Amino acid sequence: MKLDHINIAAPADLLGEVRNFYCDILGLEEGPRPDFDFHGYWLYGEGKPIIHLMESDRHYAHERQPYLDHVAFQVEDLQGYVQRLEQAGIEYKLNYVSDFNISQVFCKDPCGNGIEANFFGEQL
């Protein structure tokens, strides 16, 4: 079994900001999307649509916190990633797992979803 994609729903006024986060910070690219009857974006990594964004007014910040804690991505260029976060004013936490030689960077996307970026064999 493989994870196919994640779907993030956001109000119209936040959707572009969410798209920019995943493209500008994580390095995904906007790509082809079916002609659905609602606005959204499909964001691609390594040629595959791994994040689907959809416009929805049914999700609000005051809703109960979901049980999904975070989504993790395997990324390269730890230094560049941290610089992009800092330039965008995004708060983050660093962690190093010496047993596996992994640097982890935790932050939140514009919707408040937990994002973990894993950098194998890289340290600051």
PDB file of C-alpha atoms in Angstrom:
ATOM      1  CA  MET A   1       0.000   0.000   0.000  1.00  0.00           C
ATOM      2  CA  LYS A   2       1.169   3.532  -0.743  1.00  0.00           C
ATOM      3  CA  LEU A   3      -0.185   6.868   0.374  1.00  0.00           C
ATOM      4  CA  ASP A   4      -1.709   8.508  -2.692  1.00  0.00           C
ATOM      5  CA  HIS A   5      -2.351  12.104  -1.606  1.00  0.00           C
ATOM      6  CA  ILE A   6      -3.605  14.344   1.152  1.00  0.00           C
ATOM      7  CA  ASN A   7      -6.501  16.763   0.731  1.00  0.00           C
ATOM      8  CA  ILE A   8      -6.627  20.134   2.438  1.00  0.00           C
ATOM      9  CA  ALA A   9      -9.810  22.206   2.400  1.00  0.00           C
ATOM     10  CA  ALA A  10      -9.601  25.942   3.034  1.00  0.00           C
ATOM     11  CA  PRO A  11     -11.770  29.026   2.547  1.00  0.00           C
ATOM     12  CA  ALA A  12     -11.230  30.978  -0.688  1.00  0.00           C
ATOM     13  CA  ASP A  13      -9.319  33.796   1.011  1.00  0.00           C
ATOM     14  CA  LEU A  14      -6.779  31.325   2.439  1.00  0.00           C
ATOM     15  CA  LEU A  15      -6.435  28.884  -0.463  1.00  0.00           C
ATOM     16  CA  GLY A  16      -3.796  30.857  -2.394  1.00  0.00           C
ATOM     17  CA  GLU A  17      -1.698  31.299   0.738  1.00  0.00           C
ATOM     18  CA  VAL A  18      -1.835  27.556   1.368  1.00  0.00           C
ATOM     19  CA  ARG A  19      -0.800  26.850  -2.245  1.00  0.00           C
ATOM     20  CA  ASN A  20       2.097  29.295  -1.941  1.00  0.00           C
ATOM     21  CA  PHE A  21       3.293  27.660   1.284  1.00  0.00           C
ATOM     22  CA  TYR A  22       3.506  24.204  -0.269  1.00  0.00           C
ATOM     23  CA  CYS A  23       5.074  25.499  -3.495  1.00  0.00           C
ATOM     24  CA  ASP A  24       7.426  28.162  -2.130  1.00  0.00           C
ATOM     25  CA  ILE A  25       8.464  26.459   1.118  1.00  0.00           C
ATOM     26  CA  LEU A  26       8.276  22.731   0.315  1.00  0.00           C
ATOM     27  CA  GLY A  27       9.053  23.017  -3.395  1.00  0.00           C
ATOM     28  CA  LEU A  28       5.941  21.367  -4.805  1.00  0.00           C
ATOM     29  CA  GLU A  29       4.633  22.507  -8.186  1.00  0.00           C
ATOM     30  CA  GLU A  30       1.111  23.318  -9.278  1.00  0.00           C
ATOM     31  CA  GLY A  31      -0.012  20.958 -12.019  1.00  0.00           C
ATOM     32  CA  PRO A  32      -3.007  19.656 -13.956  1.00  0.00           C
ATOM     33  CA  ARG A  33      -6.255  19.144 -12.091  1.00  0.00           C
ATOM     34  CA  PRO A  34      -9.589  17.702 -13.247  1.00  0.00           C
ATOM     35  CA  ASP A  35     -12.333  20.194 -14.095  1.00  0.00           C
ATOM     36  CA  PHE A  36     -14.205  19.905 -10.804  1.00  0.00           C
ATOM     37  CA  ASP A  37     -17.137  22.196  -9.993  1.00  0.00           C
ATOM     38  CA  PHE A  38     -15.198  23.804  -7.123  1.00  0.00           C
ATOM     39  CA  HIS A  39     -11.961  25.801  -7.040  1.00  0.00           C
ATOM     40  CA  GLY A  40      -8.695  24.196  -6.022  1.00  0.00           C
ATOM     41  CA  TYR A  41      -5.177  23.141  -6.932  1.00  0.00           C
ATOM     42  CA  TRP A  42      -3.256  19.921  -7.307  1.00  0.00           C
ATOM     43  CA  LEU A  43       0.336  20.184  -6.133  1.00  0.00           C
ATOM     44  CA  TYR A  44       2.920  17.814  -7.530  1.00  0.00           C
ATOM     45  CA  GLY A  45       6.113  16.313  -6.153  1.00  0.00           C
ATOM     46  CA  GLU A  46       8.289  14.109  -8.346  1.00  0.00           C
ATOM     47  CA  GLY A  47       5.614  14.197 -11.058  1.00  0.00           C
ATOM     48  CA  LYS A  48       2.769  13.000  -8.819  1.00  0.00           C
ATOM     49  CA  PRO A  49      -0.154  15.034  -7.414  1.00  0.00           C
ATOM     50  CA  ILE A  50       0.453  14.520  -3.681  1.00  0.00           C
ATOM     51  CA  ILE A  51      -1.484  17.445  -2.207  1.00  0.00           C
ATOM     52  CA  HIS A  52      -4.985  18.338  -3.360  1.00  0.00           C
ATOM     53  CA  LEU A  53      -6.262  21.727  -2.246  1.00  0.00           C
ATOM     54  CA  MET A  54      -9.946  22.520  -2.422  1.00  0.00           C
ATOM     55  CA  GLU A  55     -12.006  25.579  -1.633  1.00  0.00           C
ATOM     56  CA  SER A  56     -14.433  24.991   1.203  1.00  0.00           C
ATOM     57  CA  ASP A  57     -16.238  27.297   3.586  1.00  0.00           C
ATOM     58  CA  ARG A  58     -17.135  24.363   5.831  1.00  0.00           C
ATOM     59  CA  HIS A  59     -13.806  24.501   7.690  1.00  0.00           C
ATOM     60  CA  TYR A  60     -13.140  27.196  10.236  1.00  0.00           C
ATOM     61  CA  ALA A  61     -10.316  27.817  12.690  1.00  0.00           C
ATOM     62  CA  HIS A  62     -12.668  27.498  15.682  1.00  0.00           C
ATOM     63  CA  GLU A  63     -13.614  23.911  14.851  1.00  0.00           C
ATOM     64  CA  ARG A  64     -12.415  21.161  17.153  1.00  0.00           C
ATOM     65  CA  GLN A  65      -8.764  20.243  16.656  1.00  0.00           C
ATOM     66  CA  PRO A  66      -8.446  17.137  14.443  1.00  0.00           C
ATOM     67  CA  TYR A  67      -6.640  14.033  15.648  1.00  0.00           C
ATOM     68  CA  LEU A  68      -4.203  14.042  12.735  1.00  0.00           C
ATOM     69  CA  ASP A  69      -1.110  15.591  14.296  1.00  0.00           C
ATOM     70  CA  HIS A  70       1.048  16.213  11.228  1.00  0.00           C
ATOM     71  CA  VAL A  71       2.075  15.124   7.756  1.00  0.00           C
ATOM     72  CA  ALA A  72       5.740  14.396   7.027  1.00  0.00           C
ATOM     73  CA  PHE A  73       7.701  14.921   3.829  1.00  0.00           C
ATOM     74  CA  GLN A  74      11.166  13.745   2.859  1.00  0.00           C
ATOM     75  CA  VAL A  75      12.986  16.865   1.666  1.00  0.00           C
ATOM     76  CA  GLU A  76      16.497  17.874   0.618  1.00  0.00           C
ATOM     77  CA  ASP A  77      18.545  21.020   1.334  1.00  0.00           C
ATOM     78  CA  LEU A  78      17.993  21.616   5.030  1.00  0.00           C
ATOM     79  CA  GLN A  79      19.786  24.982   4.989  1.00  0.00           C
ATOM     80  CA  GLY A  80      17.658  26.275   2.092  1.00  0.00           C
ATOM     81  CA  TYR A  81      14.447  25.025   3.694  1.00  0.00           C
ATOM     82  CA  VAL A  82      15.172  26.770   6.996  1.00  0.00           C
ATOM     83  CA  GLN A  83      16.084  29.972   5.135  1.00  0.00           C
ATOM     84  CA  ARG A  84      12.752  29.897   3.262  1.00  0.00           C
ATOM     85  CA  LEU A  85      10.864  29.431   6.534  1.00  0.00           C
ATOM     86  CA  GLU A  86      12.717  32.318   8.147  1.00  0.00           C
ATOM     87  CA  GLN A  87      12.221  34.603   5.140  1.00  0.00           C
ATOM     88  CA  ALA A  88       8.494  33.845   5.236  1.00  0.00           C
ATOM     89  CA  GLY A  89       8.351  34.506   8.997  1.00  0.00           C
ATOM     90  CA  ILE A  90       7.197  30.954   9.739  1.00  0.00           C
ATOM     91  CA  GLU A  91       7.992  29.616  13.209  1.00  0.00           C
ATOM     92  CA  TYR A  92       9.626  26.205  13.318  1.00  0.00           C
ATOM     93  CA  LYS A  93      11.326  23.715  15.610  1.00  0.00           C
ATOM     94  CA  LEU A  94      14.402  21.663  14.788  1.00  0.00           C
ATOM     95  CA  ASN A  95      15.106  18.148  16.006  1.00  0.00           C
ATOM     96  CA  TYR A  96      17.929  15.742  15.220  1.00  0.00           C
ATOM     97  CA  VAL A  97      17.457  11.963  15.480  1.00  0.00           C
ATOM     98  CA  SER A  98      21.008  10.666  15.772  1.00  0.00           C
ATOM     99  CA  ASP A  99      19.978   6.989  15.635  1.00  0.00           C
ATOM    100  CA  PHE A 100      18.815   7.503  12.028  1.00  0.00           C
ATOM    101  CA  ASN A 101      20.870  10.609  11.071  1.00  0.00           C
ATOM    102  CA  ILE A 102      17.702  12.588  10.336  1.00  0.00           C
ATOM    103  CA  SER A 103      17.151  16.294  10.864  1.00  0.00           C
ATOM    104  CA  GLN A 104      13.492  17.153  11.369  1.00  0.00           C
ATOM    105  CA  VAL A 105      11.874  20.564  10.965  1.00  0.00           C
ATOM    106  CA  PHE A 106       8.370  21.059  12.371  1.00  0.00           C
ATOM    107  CA  CYS A 107       6.075  23.962  11.472  1.00  0.00           C
ATOM    108  CA  LYS A 108       2.453  24.739  10.650  1.00  0.00           C
ATOM    109  CA  ASP A 109       0.984  25.491   7.238  1.00  0.00           C
ATOM    110  CA  PRO A 110      -1.339  28.528   6.859  1.00  0.00           C
ATOM    111  CA  CYS A 111      -4.335  26.336   7.825  1.00  0.00           C
ATOM    112  CA  GLY A 112      -2.632  25.241  11.054  1.00  0.00           C
ATOM    113  CA  ASN A 113      -1.810  21.711   9.876  1.00  0.00           C
ATOM    114  CA  GLY A 114       1.345  20.226  11.359  1.00  0.00           C
ATOM    115  CA  ILE A 115       4.129  19.766   8.799  1.00  0.00           C
ATOM    116  CA  GLU A 116       7.299  17.751   9.361  1.00  0.00           C
ATOM    117  CA  ALA A 117      10.182  17.947   6.897  1.00  0.00           C
ATOM    118  CA  ASN A 118      12.761  15.158   7.180  1.00  0.00           C
ATOM    119  CA  PHE A 119      16.315  15.599   5.921  1.00  0.00           C
ATOM    120  CA  PHE A 120      18.279  12.340   5.824  1.00  0.00           C
ATOM    121  CA  GLY A 121      22.004  12.785   6.388  1.00  0.00           C
ATOM    122  CA  GLU A 122      21.817  16.595   6.769  1.00  0.00           C
ATOM    123  CA  GLN A 123      22.543  18.730   9.806  1.00  0.00           C
ATOM    124  CA  LEU A 124      22.682  22.469  10.414  1.00  0.00           C
TER     125      LEU A 124
END
